[in-house]
Structure formats: structure tokens, C-alpha cells
CSV table of C-alpha atoms in Angstrom, one decimal:
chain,number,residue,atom,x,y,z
J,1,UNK,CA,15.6,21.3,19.6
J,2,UNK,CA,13.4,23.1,17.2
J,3,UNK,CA,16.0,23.2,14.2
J,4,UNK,CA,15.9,18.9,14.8
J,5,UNK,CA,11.8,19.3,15.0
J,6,UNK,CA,11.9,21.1,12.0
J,7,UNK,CA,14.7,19.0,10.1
J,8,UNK,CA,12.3,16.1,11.1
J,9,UNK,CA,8.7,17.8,9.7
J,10,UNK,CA,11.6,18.0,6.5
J,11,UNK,CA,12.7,14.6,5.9
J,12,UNK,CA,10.0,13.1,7.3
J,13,UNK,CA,7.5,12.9,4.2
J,14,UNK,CA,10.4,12.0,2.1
J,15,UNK,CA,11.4,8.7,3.6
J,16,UNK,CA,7.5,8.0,3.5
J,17,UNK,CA,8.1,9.0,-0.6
J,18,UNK,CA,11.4,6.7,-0.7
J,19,UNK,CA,10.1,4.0,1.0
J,20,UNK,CA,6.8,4.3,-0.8
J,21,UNK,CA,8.7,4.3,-4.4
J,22,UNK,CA,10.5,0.9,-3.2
J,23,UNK,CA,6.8,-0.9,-2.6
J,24,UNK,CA,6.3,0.4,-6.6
J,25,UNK,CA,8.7,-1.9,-7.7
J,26,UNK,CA,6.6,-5.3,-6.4
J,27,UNK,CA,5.0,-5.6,-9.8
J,28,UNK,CA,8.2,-6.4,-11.3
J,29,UNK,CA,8.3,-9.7,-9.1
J,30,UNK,CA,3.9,-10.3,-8.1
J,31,UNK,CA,2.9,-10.2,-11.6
J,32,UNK,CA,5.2,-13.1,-12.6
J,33,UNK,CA,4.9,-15.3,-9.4
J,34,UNK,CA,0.8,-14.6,-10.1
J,35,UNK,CA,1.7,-17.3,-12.9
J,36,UNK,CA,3.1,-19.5,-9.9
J,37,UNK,CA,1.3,-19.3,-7.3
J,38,UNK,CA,-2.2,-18.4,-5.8
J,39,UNK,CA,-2.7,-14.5,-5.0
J,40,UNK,CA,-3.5,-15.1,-0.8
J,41,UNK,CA,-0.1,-18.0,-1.0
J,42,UNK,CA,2.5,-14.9,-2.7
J,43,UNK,CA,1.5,-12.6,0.0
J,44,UNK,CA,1.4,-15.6,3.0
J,45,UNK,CA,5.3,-16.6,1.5
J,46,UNK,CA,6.1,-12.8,1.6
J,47,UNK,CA,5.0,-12.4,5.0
J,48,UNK,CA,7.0,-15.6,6.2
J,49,UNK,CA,10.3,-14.2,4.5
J,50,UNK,CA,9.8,-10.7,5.9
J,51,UNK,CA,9.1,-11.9,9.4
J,52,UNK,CA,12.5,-14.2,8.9
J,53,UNK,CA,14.5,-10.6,8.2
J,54,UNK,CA,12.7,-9.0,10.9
J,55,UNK,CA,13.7,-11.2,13.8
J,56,UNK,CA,16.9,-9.8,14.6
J,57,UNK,CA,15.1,-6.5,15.4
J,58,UNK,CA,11.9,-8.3,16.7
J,59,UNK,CA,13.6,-10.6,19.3
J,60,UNK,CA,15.5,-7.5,21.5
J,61,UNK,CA,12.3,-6.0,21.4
J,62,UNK,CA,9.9,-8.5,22.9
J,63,UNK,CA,10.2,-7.1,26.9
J,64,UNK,CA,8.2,-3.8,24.9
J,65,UNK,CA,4.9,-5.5,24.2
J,66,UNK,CA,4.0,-5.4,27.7
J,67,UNK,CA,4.2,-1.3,27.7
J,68,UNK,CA,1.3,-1.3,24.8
J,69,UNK,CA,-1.6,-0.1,25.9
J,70,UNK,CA,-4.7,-1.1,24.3
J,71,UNK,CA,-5.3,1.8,21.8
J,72,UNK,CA,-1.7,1.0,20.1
J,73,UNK,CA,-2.8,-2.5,19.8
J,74,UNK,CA,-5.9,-1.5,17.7
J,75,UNK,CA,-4.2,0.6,15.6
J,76,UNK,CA,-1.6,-2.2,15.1
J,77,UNK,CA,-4.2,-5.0,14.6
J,78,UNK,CA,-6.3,-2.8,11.6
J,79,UNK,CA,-3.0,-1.9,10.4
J,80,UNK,CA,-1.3,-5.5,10.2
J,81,UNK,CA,-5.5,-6.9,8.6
J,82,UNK,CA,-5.9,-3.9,6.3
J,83,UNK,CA,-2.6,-2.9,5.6
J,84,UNK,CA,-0.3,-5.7,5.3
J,85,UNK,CA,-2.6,-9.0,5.0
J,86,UNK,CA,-6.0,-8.2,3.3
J,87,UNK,CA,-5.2,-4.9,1.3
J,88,UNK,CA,-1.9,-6.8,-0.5
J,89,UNK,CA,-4.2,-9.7,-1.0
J,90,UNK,CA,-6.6,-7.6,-3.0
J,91,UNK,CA,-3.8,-5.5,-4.8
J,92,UNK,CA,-2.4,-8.8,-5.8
J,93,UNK,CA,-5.2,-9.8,-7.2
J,94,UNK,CA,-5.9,-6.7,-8.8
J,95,UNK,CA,-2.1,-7.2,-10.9
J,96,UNK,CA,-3.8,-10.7,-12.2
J,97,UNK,CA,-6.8,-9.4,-13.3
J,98,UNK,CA,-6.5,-5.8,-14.2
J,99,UNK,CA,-4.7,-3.4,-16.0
J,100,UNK,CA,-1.7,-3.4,-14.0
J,101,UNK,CA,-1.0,0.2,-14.9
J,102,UNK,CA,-4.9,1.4,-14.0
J,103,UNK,CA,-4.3,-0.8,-11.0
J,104,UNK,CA,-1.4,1.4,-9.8
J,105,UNK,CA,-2.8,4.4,-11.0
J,106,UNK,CA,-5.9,3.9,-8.9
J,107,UNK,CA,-4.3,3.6,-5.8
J,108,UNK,CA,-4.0,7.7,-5.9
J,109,UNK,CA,-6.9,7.7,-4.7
J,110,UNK,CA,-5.5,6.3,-1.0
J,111,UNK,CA,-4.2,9.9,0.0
J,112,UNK,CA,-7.9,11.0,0.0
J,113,UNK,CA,-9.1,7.9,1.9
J,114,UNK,CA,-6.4,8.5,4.2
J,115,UNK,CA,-7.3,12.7,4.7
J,116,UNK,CA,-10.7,11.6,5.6
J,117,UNK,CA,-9.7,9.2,8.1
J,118,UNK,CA,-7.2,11.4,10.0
J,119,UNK,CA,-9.4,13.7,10.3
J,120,UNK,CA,-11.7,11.5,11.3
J,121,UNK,CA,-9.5,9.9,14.3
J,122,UNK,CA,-6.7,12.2,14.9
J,123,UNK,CA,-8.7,15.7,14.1
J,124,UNK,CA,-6.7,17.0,11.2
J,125,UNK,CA,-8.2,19.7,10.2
J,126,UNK,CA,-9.8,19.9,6.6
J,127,UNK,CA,-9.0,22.7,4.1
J,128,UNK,CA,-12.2,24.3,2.4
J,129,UNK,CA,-10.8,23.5,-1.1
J,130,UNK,CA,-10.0,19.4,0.1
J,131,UNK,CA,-13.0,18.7,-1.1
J,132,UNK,CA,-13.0,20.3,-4.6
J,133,UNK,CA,-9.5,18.8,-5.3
J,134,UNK,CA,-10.3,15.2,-3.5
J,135,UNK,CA,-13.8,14.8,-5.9
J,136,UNK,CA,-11.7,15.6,-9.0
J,137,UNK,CA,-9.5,13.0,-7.8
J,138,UNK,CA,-12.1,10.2,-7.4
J,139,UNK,CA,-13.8,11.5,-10.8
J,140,UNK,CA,-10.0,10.9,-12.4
J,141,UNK,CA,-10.0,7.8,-10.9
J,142,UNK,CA,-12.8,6.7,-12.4
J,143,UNK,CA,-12.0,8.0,-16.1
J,144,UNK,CA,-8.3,6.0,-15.7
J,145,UNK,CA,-10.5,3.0,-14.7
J,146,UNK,CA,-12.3,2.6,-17.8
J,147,UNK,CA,-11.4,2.0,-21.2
J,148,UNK,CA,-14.5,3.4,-22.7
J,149,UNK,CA,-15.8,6.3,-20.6
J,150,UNK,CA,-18.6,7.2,-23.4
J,151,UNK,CA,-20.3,3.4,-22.5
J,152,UNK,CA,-20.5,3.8,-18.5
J,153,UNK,CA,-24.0,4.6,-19.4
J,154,UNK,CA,-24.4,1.3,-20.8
J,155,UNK,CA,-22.5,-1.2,-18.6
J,156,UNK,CA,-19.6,-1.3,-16.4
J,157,UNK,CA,-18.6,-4.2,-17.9
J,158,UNK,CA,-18.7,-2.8,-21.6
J,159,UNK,CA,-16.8,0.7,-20.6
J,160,UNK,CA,-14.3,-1.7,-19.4
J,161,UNK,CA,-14.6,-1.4,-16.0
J,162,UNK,CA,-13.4,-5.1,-15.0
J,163,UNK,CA,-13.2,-6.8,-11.5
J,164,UNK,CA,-9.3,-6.0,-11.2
J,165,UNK,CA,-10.4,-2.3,-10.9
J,166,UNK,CA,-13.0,-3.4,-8.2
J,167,UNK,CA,-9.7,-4.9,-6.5
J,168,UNK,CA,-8.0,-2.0,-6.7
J,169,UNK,CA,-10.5,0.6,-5.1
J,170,UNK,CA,-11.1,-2.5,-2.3
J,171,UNK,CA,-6.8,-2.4,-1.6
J,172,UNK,CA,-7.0,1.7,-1.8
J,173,UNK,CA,-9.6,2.0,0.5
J,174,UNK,CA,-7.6,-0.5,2.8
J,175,UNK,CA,-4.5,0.8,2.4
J,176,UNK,CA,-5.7,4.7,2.8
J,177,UNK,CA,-7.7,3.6,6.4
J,178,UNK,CA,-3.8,0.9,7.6
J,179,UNK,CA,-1.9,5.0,6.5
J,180,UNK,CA,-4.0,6.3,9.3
J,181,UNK,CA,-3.4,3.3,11.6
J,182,UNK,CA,-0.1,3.1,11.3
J,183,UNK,CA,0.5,6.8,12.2
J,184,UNK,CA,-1.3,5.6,15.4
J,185,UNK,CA,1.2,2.7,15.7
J,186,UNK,CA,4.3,4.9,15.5
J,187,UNK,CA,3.0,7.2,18.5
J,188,UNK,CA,3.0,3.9,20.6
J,189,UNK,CA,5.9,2.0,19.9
J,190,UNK,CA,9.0,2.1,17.9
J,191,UNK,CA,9.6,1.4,14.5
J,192,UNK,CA,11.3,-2.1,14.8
J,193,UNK,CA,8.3,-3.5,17.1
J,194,UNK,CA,5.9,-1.6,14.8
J,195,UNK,CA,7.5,-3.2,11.9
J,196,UNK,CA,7.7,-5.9,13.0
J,197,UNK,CA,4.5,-6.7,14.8
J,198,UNK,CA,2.5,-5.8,11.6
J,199,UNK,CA,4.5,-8.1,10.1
J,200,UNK,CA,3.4,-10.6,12.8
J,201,UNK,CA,-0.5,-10.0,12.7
J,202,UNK,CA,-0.3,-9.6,8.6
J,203,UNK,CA,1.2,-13.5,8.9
J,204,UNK,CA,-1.1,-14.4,11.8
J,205,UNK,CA,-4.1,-13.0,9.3
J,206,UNK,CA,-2.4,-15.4,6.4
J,207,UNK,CA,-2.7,-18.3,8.1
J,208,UNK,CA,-6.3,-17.8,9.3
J,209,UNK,CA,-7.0,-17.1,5.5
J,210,UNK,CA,-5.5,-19.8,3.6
J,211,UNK,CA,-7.1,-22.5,6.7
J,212,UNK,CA,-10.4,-20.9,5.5
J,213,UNK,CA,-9.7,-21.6,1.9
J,214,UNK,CA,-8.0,-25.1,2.3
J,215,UNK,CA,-4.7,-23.6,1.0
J,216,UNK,CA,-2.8,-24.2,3.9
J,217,UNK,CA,-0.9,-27.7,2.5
J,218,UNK,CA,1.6,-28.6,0.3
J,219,UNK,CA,0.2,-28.7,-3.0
J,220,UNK,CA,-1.0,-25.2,-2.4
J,221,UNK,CA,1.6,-23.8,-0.9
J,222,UNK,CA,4.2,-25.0,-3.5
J,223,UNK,CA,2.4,-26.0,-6.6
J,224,UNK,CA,3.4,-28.0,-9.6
J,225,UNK,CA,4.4,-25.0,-11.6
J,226,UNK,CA,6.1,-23.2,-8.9
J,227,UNK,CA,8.4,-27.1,-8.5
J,228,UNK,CA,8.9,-26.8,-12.1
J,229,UNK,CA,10.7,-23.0,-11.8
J,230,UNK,CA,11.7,-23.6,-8.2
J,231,UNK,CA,14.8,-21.1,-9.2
J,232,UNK,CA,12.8,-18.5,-10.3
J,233,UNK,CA,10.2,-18.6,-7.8
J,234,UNK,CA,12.7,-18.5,-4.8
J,235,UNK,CA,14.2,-15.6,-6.4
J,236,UNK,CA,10.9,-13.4,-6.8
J,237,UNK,CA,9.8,-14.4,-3.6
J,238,UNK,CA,13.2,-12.9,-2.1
J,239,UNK,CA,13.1,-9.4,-4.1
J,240,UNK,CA,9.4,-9.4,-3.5
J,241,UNK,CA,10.2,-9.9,0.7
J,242,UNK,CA,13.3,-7.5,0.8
J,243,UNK,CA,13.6,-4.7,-2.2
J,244,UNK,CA,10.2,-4.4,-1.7
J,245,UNK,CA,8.7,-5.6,1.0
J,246,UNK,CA,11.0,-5.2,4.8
J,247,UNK,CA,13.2,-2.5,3.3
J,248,UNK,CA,10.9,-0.3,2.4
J,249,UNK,CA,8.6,-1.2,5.5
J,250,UNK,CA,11.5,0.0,7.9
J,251,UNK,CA,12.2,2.8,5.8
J,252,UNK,CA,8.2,4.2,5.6
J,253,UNK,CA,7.5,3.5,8.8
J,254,UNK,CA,10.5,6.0,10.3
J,255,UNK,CA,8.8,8.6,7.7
J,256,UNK,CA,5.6,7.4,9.6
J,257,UNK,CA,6.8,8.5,12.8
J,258,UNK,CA,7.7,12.4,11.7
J,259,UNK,CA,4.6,12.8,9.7
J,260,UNK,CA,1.2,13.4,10.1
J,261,UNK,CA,-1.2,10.8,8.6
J,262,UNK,CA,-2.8,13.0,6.0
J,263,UNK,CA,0.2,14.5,4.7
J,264,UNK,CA,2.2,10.9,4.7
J,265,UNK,CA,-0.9,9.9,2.3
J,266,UNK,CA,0.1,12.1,-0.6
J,267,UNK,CA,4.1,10.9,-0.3
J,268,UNK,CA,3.0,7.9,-0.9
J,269,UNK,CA,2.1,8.6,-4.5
J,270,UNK,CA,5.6,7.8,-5.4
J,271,UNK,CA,4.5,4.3,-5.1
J,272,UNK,CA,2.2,5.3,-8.4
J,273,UNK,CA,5.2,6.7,-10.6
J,274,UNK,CA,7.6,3.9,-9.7
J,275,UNK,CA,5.0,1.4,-10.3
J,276,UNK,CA,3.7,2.9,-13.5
J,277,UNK,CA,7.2,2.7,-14.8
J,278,UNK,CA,7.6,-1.1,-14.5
J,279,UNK,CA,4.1,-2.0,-15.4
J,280,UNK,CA,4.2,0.7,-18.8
J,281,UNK,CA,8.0,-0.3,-19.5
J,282,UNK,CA,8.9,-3.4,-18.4
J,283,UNK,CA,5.2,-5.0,-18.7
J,284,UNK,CA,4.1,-3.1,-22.0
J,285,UNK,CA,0.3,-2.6,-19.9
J,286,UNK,CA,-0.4,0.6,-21.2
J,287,UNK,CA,-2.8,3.4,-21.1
J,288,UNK,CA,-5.4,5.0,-23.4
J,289,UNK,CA,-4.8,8.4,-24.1
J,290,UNK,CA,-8.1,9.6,-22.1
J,291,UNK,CA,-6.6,7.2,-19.7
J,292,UNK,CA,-3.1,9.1,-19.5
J,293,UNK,CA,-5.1,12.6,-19.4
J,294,UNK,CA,-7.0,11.2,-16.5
J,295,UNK,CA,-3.9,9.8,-14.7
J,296,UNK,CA,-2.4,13.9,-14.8
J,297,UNK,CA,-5.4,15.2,-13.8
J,298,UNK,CA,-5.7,12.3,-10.6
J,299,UNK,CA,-2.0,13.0,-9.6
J,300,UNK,CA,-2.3,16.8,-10.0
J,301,UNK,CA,-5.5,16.9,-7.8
J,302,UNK,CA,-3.8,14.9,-5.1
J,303,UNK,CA,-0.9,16.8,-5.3
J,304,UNK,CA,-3.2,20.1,-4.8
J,305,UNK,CA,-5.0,18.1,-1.7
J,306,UNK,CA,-1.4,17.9,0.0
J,307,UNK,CA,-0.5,21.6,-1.0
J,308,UNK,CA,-3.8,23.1,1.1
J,309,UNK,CA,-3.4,20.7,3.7
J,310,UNK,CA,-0.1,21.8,4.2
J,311,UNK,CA,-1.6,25.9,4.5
J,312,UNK,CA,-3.8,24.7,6.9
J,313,UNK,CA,-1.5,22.5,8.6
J,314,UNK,CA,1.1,25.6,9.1
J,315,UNK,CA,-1.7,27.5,10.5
């Protein structure tokens, strides 16, 4: 029984890494349908077409919800508002008005966001040197954020500090606190209801959004552009939903279950090198060469916040 705890406490983090590196690959397909459709309509379409997978695990489930208690289901209603719904809404938005490469880069600093709050809900404990390594990290973050670090003094908007940054640092800080609220879901439940009932209230969140920006309708919903590469549009939509989207949901949530939330934070960083890989390579949105030293120093300092957690974790 140990040997499988132990094999778990293993693997765990990595399927959070895997499934992680999978959600890295969405700026291949939300950068291009940006030019299609409306930010909050990609991620409404997504949620539809992830929800459509899902039910074949959803529907043997259902006699389950009534065994929630009322904790799980406020750890599943941040998660599926912060996580799924509002945070992708923001990163999508980031992609169309950022560096999509800063954008991803950013998101590093989630794990630190996501330390804070387990300790803050679950009572991880803290390592002295968390601190040191998690304000090098934010003071990384900021130097990849700007194109001109020498004109902060100046203006944020002449260092090049532009609203898609702002987006990004609104999704981290989302996406760091729906970590820790998803780690709270998978003590609950299990992972097909988990998955799937984020999937639910991320939709459910959609819906209420779009009705509040008068998006919910046709023209919206499928605009001229998107009738004119209807082809192409269905197709991103359906790598966007699966390859990274329900997969990789399945696959980070079981990672989820076996690891604690502020270690699961720092796995997640794979996310950061597949997407920088796409963006850099595929989408030429490169990096200045502070930018690139800044971008080392972020993912070494996060990688040194996981390292002394760990100590004090196996302590």
C-alpha cells in the first residue's frame, strides 16, 4: 500500500506536467480563431464542444451529485468561474492583444499565486526561502513584461507594458487561485464528475456572460468571417476542444488528485515551454534579449520555489 502511495506522490506531478504541456499547445488554434470570432464566443464554443465529449462520462455519473457536500461545491463553483470560464476569457484576450510569447511566459507566475493560496486554505506549510525565490519570480515577470525596462520610470505604456500583459497577470492570478480549487474538487469527487462539472459551470458562466454582452445570437455567435472559413473555423474549434482542451483536462485533473496544490502549481510550467514553442516558432512573437534573460531567471526561481517546498513537504 505504501509502494502504490509512493508510486502515486511519483507520477502524480507528472500527469499535472503532461496534461499541463497539452493546454500549451491552444495558441496554435486561439490566436487564429481570435481573427474569427470574439474572445468570450471561442471560449463559450470550446466549452460547448468539451461538454459534448464529456457526456459519456458525465451521464453515469449524475446519481454522485447528491453525495457533494457543500464545501466541494465551492471549490467546484470558483474553480469552473476562475478556472475554466473567466481566467480563459482573459488569457484569450491576452493572445489578441499581447505578446503571445510574454503572455505565456507570464503565466509562471501562477505556481506562486497558487503556493500562497494552499497555504492559505489547505495549510501547506511555507519554506523560509519561498519568499526570496517567489519575489524574484514576480520581479522576472515583470522585466519579461516590458519591452523597455529603462522607461518604467516614465510610463507603463512607453516601457511597453500593454493591456495584453494586464490580461495576462488577471488569467495568472485566476488560474493560480482555480489550481487550489481544483485540488479541493478532487478530494470530493472523482475525476469524471470533477471534469466534467467544471466543464458545466465554466459553460453555465458563458452563457450568463455573453447575455450580459448581447453576444448570445447568431451574428455573434457565428459571424461573417467565421461563415466565410466555416472549414477552418470548425476545425480549430475541434483541436482547440480536444488536443487541448478535454484531454488534457482528464489528464491534469488525475495528476490533481495525487498532488498537493502547491506542488501541482510548479508542473504546470510545462504549459509555459510548450506554449513558448508555438508562439516563438510557429507564430515568429519573439522576445528581446533582456526579455529571454528574464524568462530563465522567472522559470529558474519557480523551479527553486518547488525544490524547497518539496524539503519542507518531506519533512
Amino acid at each position: 500500500m505504501q509502494s502504490r502511495t509512493t508510486r502515486s506522490a511519483v507520477y502524480g506531478p507528472w500527469l499535472v506536467g503532461l496534461g499541463a504541456a497539452l493546454w500549451g499547445t491552444e495558441s496554435a488554434w486561439r490566436i487564429p480563431l481570435n481573427q474569427l470570432f470574439d474572445a468570450r464566443v471561442i471560449v463559450f464554443w470550446e466549452h460547448v464542444l468539451i461538454l459534448i465529449m464529456f457526456l459519456p462520462i458525465l451521464v453515469p455519473r449524475l446519481q454522485e451529485i447528491s453525495s457533494i457536500d457543500a464545501r466541494t461545491w465551492g471549490y467546484l463553483l470558483f474553480s469552473g468561474f476562475a478556472g475554466s470560464a473567466v481566467g480563459t476569457v482573459f488569457f484569450t484576450l491576452a493572445l489578441k492583444y499581447g505578446n503571445a510569447t510574454v503572455v505565456n511566459v507570464i503565466l509562471n507566475i501562477q505556481p506562486v499565486i497558487s503556493t500562497i493560496g494552499a497555504f492559505l486554505l489547505f495549510g501547506d506549510r511555507l519554506a523560509p526561502r519561498f519568499f526570496i525565490y517567489a519575489a524574484v519570480a514576480i520581479i522576472a515577470g515583470i522585466f519579461v513584461s516590458v519591452a523597455h525596462p529603462m522607461l518604467i520610470g516614465a510610463s507603463f505604456e512607453r516601457a511597453g507594458l500593454n493591456v495584453g500583459t494586464g490580461y495576462a497577470l488577471i488569467c495568472a492570478l485566476f488560474w493560480g487561485l482555480s489550481t487550489v480549487a481544483g485540488r479541493g474538487v478532487m478530494i470530493g469527487m472523482s475525476l469524471g464528475l470533477a471534469a466534467s462539472l467544471r466543464i458545466v459551470v465554466g459553460l453555465v458562466c458563458m452563457i450568463l456572460i455573453l447575455l450580459a454582452y448581447e453576444k448570445l445570437n447568431g451574428v455573434a455567435l457565428w459571424p461573417a468571417i467565421a461563415q466565410v472559413h466555416a472549414t477552418k473555423a470548425i476545425i480549430l474549434l475541434i483541436f482547440l476542444a480536444s488536443v487541448s482542451g478535454g484531454i488534457p483536462l482528464l489528464v491534469y485533473f488525475q495528476g490533481l488528485r495525487l498532488t498537493r496544490a502547491s506542488t501541482a502549481g510548479y508542473f504546470e510550467m510545462m504549459q509555459t515551454l510548450a506554449a513558448v514553442c508555438i508562439t516563438w516558432g510557429v507564430f515568429h512573437a519573439s522576445l528581446q534579449l533582456h526579455q529571454v534573460i528574464a524568462a530563465i531567471v522567472l522559470i529558474v526561481a519557480v523551479a527553486m520555489v518547488h525544490h524547497v517546498q518539496r524539503g519542507i513537504e518531506h519533512h
